[in-house]
Short mmCIF file of C-alpha atoms in Angstrom, two decimals:
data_model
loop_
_atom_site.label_atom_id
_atom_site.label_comp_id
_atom_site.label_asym_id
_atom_site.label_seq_id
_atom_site.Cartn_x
_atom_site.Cartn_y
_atom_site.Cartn_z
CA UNK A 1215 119.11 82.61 35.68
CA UNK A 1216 117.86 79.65 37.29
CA UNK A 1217 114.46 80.18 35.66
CA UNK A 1218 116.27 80.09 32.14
CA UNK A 1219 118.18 77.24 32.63
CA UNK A 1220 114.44 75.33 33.42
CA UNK A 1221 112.68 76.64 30.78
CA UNK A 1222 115.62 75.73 28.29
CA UNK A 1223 115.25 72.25 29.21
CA UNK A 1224 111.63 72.17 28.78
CA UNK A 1225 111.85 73.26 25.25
CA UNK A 1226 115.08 71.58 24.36
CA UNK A 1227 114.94 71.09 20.67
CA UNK A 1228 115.75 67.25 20.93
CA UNK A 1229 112.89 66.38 23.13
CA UNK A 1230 110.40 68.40 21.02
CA UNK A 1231 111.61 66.53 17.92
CA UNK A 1232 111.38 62.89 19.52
CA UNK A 1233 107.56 64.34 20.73
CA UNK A 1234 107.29 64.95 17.31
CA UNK A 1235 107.95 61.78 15.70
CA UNK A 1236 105.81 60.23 18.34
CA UNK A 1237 102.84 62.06 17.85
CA UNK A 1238 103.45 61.58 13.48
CA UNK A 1239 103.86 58.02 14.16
CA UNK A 1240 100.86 58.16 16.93
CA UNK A 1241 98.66 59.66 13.87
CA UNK A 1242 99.49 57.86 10.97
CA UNK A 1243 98.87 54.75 12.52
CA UNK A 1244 95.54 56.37 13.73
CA UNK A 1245 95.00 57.19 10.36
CA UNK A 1246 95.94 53.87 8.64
CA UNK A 1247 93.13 52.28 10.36
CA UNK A 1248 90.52 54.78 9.63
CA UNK A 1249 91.74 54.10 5.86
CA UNK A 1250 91.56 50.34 6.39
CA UNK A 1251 87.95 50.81 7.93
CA UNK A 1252 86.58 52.80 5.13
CA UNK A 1253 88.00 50.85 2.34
CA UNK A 1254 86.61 47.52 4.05
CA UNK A 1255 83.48 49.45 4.31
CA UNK A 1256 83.52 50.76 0.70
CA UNK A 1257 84.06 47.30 -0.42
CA UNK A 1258 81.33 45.80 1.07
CA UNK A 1259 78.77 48.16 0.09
CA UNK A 1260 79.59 48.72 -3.17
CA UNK A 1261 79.17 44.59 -2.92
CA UNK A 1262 75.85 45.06 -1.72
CA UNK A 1263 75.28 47.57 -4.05
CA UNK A 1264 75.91 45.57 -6.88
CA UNK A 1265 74.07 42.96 -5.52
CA UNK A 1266 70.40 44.89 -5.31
CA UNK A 1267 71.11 46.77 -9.00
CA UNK A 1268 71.23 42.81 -10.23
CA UNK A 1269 68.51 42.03 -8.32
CA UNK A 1270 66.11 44.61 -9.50
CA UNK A 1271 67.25 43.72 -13.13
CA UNK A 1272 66.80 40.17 -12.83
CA UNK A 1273 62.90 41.31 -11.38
CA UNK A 1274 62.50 43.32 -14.78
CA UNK A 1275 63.67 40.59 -16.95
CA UNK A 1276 61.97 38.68 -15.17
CA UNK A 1277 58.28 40.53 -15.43
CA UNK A 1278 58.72 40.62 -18.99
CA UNK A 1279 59.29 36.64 -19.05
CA UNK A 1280 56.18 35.87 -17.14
CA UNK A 1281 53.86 38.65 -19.87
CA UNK A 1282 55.25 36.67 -22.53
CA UNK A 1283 54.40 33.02 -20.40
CA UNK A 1284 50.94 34.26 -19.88
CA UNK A 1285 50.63 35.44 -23.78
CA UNK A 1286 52.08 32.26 -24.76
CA UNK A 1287 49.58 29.83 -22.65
CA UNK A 1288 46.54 32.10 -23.74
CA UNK A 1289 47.19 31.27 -27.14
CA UNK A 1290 47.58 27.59 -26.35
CA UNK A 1291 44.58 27.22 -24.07
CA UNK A 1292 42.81 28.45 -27.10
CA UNK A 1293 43.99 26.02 -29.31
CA UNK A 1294 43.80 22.94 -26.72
CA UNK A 1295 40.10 21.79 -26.54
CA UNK A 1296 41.03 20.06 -23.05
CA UNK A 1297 41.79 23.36 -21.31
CA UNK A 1298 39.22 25.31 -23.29
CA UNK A 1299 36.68 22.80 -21.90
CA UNK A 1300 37.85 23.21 -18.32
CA UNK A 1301 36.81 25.71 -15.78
CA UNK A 1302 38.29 29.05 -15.81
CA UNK A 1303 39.23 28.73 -11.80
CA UNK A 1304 41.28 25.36 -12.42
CA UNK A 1305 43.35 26.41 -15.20
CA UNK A 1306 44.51 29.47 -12.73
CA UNK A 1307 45.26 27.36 -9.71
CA UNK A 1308 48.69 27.24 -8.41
CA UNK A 1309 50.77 26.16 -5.50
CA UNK A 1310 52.43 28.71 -3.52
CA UNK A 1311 55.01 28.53 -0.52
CA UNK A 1312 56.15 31.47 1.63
CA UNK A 1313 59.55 31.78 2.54
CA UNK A 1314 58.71 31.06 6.24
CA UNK A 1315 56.53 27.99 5.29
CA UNK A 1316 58.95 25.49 7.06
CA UNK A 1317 56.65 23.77 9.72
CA UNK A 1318 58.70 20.76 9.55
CA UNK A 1319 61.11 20.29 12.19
CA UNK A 1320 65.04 19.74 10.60
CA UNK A 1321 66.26 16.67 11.60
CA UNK A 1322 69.82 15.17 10.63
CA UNK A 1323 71.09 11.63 9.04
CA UNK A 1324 71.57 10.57 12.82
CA UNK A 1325 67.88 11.46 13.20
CA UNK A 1326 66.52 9.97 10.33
CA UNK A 1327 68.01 6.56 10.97
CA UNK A 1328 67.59 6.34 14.24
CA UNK A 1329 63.59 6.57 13.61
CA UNK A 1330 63.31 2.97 11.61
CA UNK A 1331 61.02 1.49 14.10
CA UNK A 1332 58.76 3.78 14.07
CA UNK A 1333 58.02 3.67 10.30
CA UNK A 1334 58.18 0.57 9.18
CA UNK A 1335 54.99 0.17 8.48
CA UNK A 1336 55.76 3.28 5.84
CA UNK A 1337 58.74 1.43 4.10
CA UNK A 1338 56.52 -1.89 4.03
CA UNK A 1339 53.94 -0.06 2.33
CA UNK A 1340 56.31 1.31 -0.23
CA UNK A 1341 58.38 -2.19 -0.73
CA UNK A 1342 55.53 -3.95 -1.38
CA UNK A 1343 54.60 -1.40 -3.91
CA UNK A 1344 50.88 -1.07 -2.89
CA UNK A 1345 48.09 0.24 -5.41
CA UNK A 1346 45.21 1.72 -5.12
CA UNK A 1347 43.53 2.05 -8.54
CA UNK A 1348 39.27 3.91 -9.08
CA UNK A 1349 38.03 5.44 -12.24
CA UNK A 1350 39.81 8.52 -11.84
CA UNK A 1351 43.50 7.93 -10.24
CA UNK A 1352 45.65 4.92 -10.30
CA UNK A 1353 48.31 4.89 -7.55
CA UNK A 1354 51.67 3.02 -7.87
CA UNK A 1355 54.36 3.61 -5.21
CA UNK A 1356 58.09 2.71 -6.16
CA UNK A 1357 60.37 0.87 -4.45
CA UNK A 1358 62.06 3.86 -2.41
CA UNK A 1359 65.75 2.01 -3.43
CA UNK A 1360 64.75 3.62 -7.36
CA UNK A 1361 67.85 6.22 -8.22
CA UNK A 1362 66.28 9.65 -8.78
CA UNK A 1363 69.16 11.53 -9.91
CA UNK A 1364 69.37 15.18 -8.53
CA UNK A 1365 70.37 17.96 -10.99
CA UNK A 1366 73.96 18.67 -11.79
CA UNK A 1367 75.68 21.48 -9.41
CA UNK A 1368 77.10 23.46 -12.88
CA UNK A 1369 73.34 22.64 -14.37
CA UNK A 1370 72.84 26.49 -15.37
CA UNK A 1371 70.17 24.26 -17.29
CA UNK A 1372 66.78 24.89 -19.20
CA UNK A 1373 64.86 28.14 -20.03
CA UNK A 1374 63.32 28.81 -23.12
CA UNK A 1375 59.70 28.64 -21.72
CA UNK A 1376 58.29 27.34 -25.14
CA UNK A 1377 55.64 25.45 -25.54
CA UNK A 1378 56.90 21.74 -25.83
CA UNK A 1379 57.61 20.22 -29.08
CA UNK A 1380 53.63 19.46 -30.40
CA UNK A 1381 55.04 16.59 -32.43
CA UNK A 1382 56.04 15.15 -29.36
CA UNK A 1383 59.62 13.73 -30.44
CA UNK A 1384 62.75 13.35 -28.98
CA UNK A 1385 65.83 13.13 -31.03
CA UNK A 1386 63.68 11.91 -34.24
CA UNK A 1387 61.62 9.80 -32.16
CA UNK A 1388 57.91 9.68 -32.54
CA UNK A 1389 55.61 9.24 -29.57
CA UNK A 1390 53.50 7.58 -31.13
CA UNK A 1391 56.02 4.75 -31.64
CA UNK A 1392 55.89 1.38 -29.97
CA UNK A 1393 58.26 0.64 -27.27
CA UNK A 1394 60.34 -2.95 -27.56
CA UNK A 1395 60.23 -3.94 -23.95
CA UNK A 1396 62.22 -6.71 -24.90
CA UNK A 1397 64.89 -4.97 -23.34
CA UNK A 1398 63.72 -4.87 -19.71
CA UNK A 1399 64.14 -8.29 -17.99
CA UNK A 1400 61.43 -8.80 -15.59
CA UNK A 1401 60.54 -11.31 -13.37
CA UNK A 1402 57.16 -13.62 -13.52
CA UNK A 1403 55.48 -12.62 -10.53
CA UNK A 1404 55.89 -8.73 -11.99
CA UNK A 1405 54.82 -9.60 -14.78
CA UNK A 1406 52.24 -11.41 -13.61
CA UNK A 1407 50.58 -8.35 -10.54
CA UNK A 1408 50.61 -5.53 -13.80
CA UNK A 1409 49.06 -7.51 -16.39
CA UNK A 1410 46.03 -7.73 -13.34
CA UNK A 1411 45.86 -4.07 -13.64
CA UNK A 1412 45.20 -3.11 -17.22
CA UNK A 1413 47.58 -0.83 -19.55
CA UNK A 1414 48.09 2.01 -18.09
CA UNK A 1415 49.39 0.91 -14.53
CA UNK A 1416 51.14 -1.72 -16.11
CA UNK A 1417 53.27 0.81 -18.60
CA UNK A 1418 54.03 2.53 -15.38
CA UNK A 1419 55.65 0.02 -13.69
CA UNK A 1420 58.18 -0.56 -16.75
CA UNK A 1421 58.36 2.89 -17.13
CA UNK A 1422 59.90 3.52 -13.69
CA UNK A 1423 62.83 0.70 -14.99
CA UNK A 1424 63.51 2.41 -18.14
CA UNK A 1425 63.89 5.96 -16.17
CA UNK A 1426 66.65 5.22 -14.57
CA UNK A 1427 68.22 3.15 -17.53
CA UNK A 1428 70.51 4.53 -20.53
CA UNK A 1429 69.76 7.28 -22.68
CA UNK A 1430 68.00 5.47 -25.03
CA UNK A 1431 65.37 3.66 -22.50
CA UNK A 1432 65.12 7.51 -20.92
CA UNK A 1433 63.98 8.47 -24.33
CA UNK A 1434 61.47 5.28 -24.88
CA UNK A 1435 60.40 6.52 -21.17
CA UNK A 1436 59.24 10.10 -22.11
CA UNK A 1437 57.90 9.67 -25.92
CA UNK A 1438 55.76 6.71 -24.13
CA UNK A 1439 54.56 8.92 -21.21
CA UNK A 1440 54.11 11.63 -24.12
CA UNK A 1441 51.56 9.43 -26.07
CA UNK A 1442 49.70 8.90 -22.38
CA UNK A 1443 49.58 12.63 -21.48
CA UNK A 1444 45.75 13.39 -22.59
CA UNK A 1445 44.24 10.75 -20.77
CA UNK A 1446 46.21 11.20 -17.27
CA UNK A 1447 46.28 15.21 -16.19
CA UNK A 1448 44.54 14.57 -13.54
CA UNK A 1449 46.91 11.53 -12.50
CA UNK A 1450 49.46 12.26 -10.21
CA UNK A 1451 51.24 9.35 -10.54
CA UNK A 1452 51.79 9.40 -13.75
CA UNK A 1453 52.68 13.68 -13.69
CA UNK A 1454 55.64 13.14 -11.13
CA UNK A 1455 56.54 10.30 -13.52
CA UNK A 1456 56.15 12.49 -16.26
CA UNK A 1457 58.37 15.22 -14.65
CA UNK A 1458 60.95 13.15 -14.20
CA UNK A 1459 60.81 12.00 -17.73
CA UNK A 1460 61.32 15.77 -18.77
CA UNK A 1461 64.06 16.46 -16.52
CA UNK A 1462 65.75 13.08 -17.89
CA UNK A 1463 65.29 14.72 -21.30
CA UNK A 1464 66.81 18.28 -20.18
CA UNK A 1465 70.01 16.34 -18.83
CA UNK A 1466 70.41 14.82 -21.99
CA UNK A 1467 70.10 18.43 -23.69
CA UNK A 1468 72.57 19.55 -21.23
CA UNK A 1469 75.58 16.64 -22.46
CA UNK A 1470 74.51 17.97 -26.13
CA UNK A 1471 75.29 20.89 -25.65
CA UNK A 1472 71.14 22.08 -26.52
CA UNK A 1473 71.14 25.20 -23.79
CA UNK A 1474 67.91 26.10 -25.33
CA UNK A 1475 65.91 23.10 -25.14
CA UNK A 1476 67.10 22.33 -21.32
CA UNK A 1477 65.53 25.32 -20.33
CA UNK A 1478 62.45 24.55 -21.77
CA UNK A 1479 62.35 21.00 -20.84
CA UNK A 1480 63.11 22.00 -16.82
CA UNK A 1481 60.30 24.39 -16.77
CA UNK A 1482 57.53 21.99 -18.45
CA UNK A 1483 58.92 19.50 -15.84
CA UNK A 1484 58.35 21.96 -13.35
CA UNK A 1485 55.22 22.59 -14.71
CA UNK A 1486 54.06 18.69 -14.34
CA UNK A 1487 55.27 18.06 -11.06
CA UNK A 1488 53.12 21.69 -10.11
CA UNK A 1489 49.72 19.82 -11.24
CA UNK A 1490 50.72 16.84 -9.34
CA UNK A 1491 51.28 18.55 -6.33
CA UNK A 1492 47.41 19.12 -5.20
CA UNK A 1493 46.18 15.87 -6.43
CA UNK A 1494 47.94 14.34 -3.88
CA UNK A 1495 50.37 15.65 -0.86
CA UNK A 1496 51.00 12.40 0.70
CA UNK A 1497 52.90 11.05 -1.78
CA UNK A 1498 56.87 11.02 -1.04
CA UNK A 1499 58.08 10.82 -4.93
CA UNK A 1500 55.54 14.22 -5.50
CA UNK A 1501 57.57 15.91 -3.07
CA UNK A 1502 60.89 14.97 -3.68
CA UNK A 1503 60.34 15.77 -7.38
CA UNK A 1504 58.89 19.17 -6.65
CA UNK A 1505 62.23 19.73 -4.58
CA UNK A 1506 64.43 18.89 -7.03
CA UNK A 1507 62.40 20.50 -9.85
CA UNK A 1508 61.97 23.60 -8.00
CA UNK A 1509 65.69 23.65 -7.18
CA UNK A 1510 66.27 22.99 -10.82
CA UNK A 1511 63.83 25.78 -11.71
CA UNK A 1512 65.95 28.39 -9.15
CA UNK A 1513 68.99 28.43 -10.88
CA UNK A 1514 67.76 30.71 -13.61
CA UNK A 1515 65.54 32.94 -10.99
CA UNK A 1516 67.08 36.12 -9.29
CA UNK A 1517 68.90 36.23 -5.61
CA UNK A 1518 65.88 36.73 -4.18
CA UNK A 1519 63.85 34.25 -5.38
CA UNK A 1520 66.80 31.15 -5.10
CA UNK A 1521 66.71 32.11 -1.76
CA UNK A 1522 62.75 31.56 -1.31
CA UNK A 1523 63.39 28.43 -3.60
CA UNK A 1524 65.83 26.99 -0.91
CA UNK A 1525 63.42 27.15 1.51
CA UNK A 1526 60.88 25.64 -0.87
CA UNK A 1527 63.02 22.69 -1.40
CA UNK A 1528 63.72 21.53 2.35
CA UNK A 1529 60.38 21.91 3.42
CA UNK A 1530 59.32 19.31 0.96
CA UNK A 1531 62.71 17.14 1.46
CA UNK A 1532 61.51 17.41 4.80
CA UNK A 1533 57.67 16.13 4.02
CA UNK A 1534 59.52 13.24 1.68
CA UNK A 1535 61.79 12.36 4.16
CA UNK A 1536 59.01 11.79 6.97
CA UNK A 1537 57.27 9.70 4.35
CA UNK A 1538 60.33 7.37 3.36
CA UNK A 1539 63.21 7.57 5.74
CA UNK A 1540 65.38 5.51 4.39
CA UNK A 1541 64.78 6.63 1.09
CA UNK A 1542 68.81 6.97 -0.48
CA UNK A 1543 68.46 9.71 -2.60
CA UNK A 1544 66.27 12.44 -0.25
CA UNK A 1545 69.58 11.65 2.25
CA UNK A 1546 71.29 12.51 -0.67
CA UNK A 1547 69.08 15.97 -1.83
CA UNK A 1548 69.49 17.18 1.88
CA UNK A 1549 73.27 16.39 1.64
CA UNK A 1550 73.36 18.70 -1.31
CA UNK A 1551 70.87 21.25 0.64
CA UNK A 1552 73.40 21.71 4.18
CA UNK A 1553 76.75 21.11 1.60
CA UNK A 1554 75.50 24.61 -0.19
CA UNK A 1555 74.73 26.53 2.85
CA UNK A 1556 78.14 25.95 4.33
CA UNK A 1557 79.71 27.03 1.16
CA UNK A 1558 77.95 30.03 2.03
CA UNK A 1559 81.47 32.89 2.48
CA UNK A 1560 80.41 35.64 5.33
CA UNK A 1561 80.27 37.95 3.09
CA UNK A 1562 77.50 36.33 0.74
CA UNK A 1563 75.49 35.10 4.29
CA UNK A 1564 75.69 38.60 6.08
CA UNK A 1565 74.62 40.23 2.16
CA UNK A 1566 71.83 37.51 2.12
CA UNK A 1567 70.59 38.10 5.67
CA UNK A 1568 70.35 41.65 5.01
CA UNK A 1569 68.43 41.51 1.86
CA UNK A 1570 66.24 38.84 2.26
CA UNK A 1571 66.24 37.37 5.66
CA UNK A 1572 67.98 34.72 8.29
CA UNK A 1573 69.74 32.11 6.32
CA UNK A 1574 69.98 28.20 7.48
CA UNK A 1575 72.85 27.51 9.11
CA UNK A 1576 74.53 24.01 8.46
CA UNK A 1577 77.93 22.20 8.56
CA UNK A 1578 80.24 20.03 5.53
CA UNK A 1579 79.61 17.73 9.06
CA UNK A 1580 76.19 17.40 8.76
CA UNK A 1581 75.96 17.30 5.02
CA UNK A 1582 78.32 14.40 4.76
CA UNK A 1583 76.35 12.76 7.69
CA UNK A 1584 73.28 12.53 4.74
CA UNK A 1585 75.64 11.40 2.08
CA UNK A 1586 76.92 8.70 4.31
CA UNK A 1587 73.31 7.95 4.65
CA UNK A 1588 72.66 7.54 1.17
CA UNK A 1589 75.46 5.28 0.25
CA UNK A 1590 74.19 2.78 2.98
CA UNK A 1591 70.63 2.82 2.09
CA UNK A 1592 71.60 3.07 -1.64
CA UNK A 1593 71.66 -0.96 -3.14
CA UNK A 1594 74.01 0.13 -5.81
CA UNK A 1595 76.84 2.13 -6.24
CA UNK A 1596 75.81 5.82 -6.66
CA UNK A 1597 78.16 8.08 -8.85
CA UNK A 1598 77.38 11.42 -8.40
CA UNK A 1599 76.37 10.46 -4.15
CA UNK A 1600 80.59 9.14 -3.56
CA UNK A 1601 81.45 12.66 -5.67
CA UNK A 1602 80.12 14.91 -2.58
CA UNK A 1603 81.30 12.50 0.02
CA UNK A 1604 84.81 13.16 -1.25
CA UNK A 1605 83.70 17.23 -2.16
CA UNK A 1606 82.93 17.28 1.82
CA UNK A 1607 86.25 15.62 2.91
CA UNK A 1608 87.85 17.95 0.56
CA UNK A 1609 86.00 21.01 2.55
CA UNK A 1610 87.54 18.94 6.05
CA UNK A 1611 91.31 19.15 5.12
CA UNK A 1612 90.54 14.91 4.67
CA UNK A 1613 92.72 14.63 1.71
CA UNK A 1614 93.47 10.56 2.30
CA UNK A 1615 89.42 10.28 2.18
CA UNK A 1616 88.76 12.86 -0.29
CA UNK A 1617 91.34 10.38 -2.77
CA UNK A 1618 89.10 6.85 -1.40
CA UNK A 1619 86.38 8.47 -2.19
CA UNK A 1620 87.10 9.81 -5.31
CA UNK A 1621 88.39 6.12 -6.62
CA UNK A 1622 85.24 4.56 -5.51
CA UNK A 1623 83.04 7.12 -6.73
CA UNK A 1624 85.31 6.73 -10.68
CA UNK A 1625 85.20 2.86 -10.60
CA UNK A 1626 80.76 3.10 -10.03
CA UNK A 1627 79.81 2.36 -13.15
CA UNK A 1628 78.14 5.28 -16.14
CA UNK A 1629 74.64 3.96 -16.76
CA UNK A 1630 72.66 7.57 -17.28
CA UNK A 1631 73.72 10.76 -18.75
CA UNK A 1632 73.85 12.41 -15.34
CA UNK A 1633 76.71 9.79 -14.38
CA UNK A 1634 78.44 10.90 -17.87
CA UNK A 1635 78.65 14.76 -16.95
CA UNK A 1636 79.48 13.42 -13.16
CA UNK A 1637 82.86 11.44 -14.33
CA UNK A 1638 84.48 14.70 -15.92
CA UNK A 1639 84.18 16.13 -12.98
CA UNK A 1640 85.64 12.64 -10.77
CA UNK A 1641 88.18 12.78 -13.40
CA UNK A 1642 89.58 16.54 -12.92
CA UNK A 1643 89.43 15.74 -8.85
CA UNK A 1644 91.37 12.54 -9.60
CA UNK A 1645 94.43 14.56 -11.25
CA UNK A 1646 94.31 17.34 -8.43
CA UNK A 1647 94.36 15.29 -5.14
CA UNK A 1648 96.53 12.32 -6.32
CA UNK A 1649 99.69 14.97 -5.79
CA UNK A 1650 98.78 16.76 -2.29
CA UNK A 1651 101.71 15.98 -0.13
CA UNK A 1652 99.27 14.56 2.51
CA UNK A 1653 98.67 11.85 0.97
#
């Protein structure tokens, strides 16, 4: 009796029930998760996924571009009597970087400025604008205060890989018009150091004025360096002088509206600043062009190869930046350079390291360090520079900053077609963070 009275309790129909809904509630929860788990895994490999199928597409697309490049420069080195009359092993000599080609140690803004003593004999050199002219090169460096203005973030700019326009216009223009330098006011003693050094160095110098003037000048720039181009391949100051000419042009084609012609034009400027590369790797403008040309260049390349491109471009940021210190707008290239890798999301980093390698870690901290580095070595009030000061105080919750820096960066004033495209932008910010409540 006693024995039944135990074994009822044991098995008492309440107590198995509650057992019951513990155990349900014990393995739904178990199972939620293991749902959670495999959709968060689903998710992020179809990601990846999708990721490699674009990647192999872009690598087809991209064979069939470079058959058609090759075709395409075979049939002009036939028709060009310079290349026919060069050597076969010249015409086929390139410059190549690996991915892991990044000798140069990474140093930040701090860094950079707190090395002035130890090059000033470099910034003398290039203030003084030394030149070193023979038979066969004529050297020129710039003032390192000139603005070289980097490529637009929402450049998805120039492709077409045409040859370039054999008339050698711009917008009607003919190259083989003269150029009325009564527009550039220089002074005596200028004037007075070029005319000691013939034509050609001398239409350098006032070339380097009109690059970074208005549209117009910027198109007087590149039909002039145009007319020059037979007689100076083999001059590397005037290629990276040349490049920049071309990428001047593609910006313009980019405000037009000319998708077509601003791929073409980014490429031949890539292909300039390529020749001037080997001619001479001392020079700090070579390298910062071939940075921003080959960043330029990227945007139209697959995953794969922006990635190798990024790497490309701060190892010669890098080589510039050892060069010219306090030169504003390499600050302002590496800025952009540690701004992009923190905008990196996990997901895109972890995807990236898996595919292709460790990617460079960096901080909106350290990228506005540069910025801040380029607005005080900068003479002039720099547009686009102020734009991603205030784009990095936006990314630090800095809202009263991001506004300061937003006014100062709208009242700089528009002199090139890059500041233009850069005001929209200043503009649309303007509207946004003039209502957050912090402010």
């Amino acid at each position: 009796m006693d024995a039944e009275k135990f074994l009822n309790v044991r098995v008492h129909p309440k107590v198995r029930y509650i057992k019951l809904l513990q155990w349900r509630s014990l393995v739904r929860i178990g199972l939620l998760n293991v749902v959670t788990r495999i959709h968060e895994h689903t998710h992020l490999t179809q990601q990846i996924s999708s990721l490699h199928a674009t990647i192999l597409d872009v690598k087809r697309d991209l064979a069939q571009l470079e058959s058609e490049l090759e075709k395409k420069k075979q049939s002009s080195n036939n028709s060009d009597e310079y290349a026919s009359a060069r050597s076969s092993a010249f015409r086929k000599k390139t410059v190549s970087f690996s991915s892991t080609a990044t000798s140069v140690s990474y140093q930040t803004a701090r860094e950079f400025m707190s090395t002035d003593s130890d090059v000033a004999s470099i910034k003398s050199d290039n203030d003084n604008a030394s030149i070193k002219s023979d038979t066969d090169n004529i050297s020129i460096r710039s003032s390192n205060d000139t603005d070289y203005f980097s490529p637009d973030e929402d450049d998805d700019e120039f492709f077409d890989l045409s040859p370039a326009n054999s008339e050698g216009q711009i917008n009607g223009k003919d190259e083989s018009t003269t150029e009325d330098w009564g527009s550039l006011s220089q002074e005596d003693d200028e004037l007075t150091l070029t005319e000691e050094l013939g034509a050609i160095p001398s239409l350098l110098c006032r070339v380097d004025q009109l690059l970074d003037g208005t549209q117009e000048q910027q198109q007087n720039a590149y039909n002039t360096l145009k007319h020059m181009e037979s007689e100076n391949k083999q001059n590397p100051q005037f290629l990276w002088r040349f490049a920049k000419a071309t990428r001047n042009m593609a910006a313009i084609a980019s405000k037009q509206g000319n998708t077509v012609e601003q791929k073409t034009l980014i490429f031949k400027a890539y292909e300039h600043i390529e020749k001037a590369l080997p001619l001479d790797g001392n020079s700090a403008d070579i390298h910062k062009w071939y940075a921003i040309l080959a960043g330029a260049r990227g945007e139209y390349l697959g995953v794969k190869e922006r990635v190798k491109t990024g790497t490309v471009f701060k190892h010669h940021i890098d080589l510039a930046l050892q060069l010219q210190p306090q030169d504003a707008t390499l600050h302002h290239l590496l800025g952009r350079f540690c701004y992009e890798v923190s905008h990196l999301s996990w997901i895109e980093r972890r995807a990236a390291a898996a595919l292709f390698g460790e990617v460079p870690a960096s901080s909106y901290e350290e990228a506005l360090e540069h910025f801040m580095a380029a607005e005080n070595y900068k003479s002039t009030a720099w547009k686009e520079n102020r734009l991603y000061v205030a784009k990095c105080y936006i990314q630090l919750a800095n809202y009263k900053e991001t506004y300061t820096w937003l006014q100062k960066a709208s009242v700089a004033p528009i002199v090139t077609p890059d500041d233009e495209i850069v005001q929209k932008e200043i503009e649309e910010n303007l509207q946004k963070y003039a209502t957050i409540p912090e402010l």
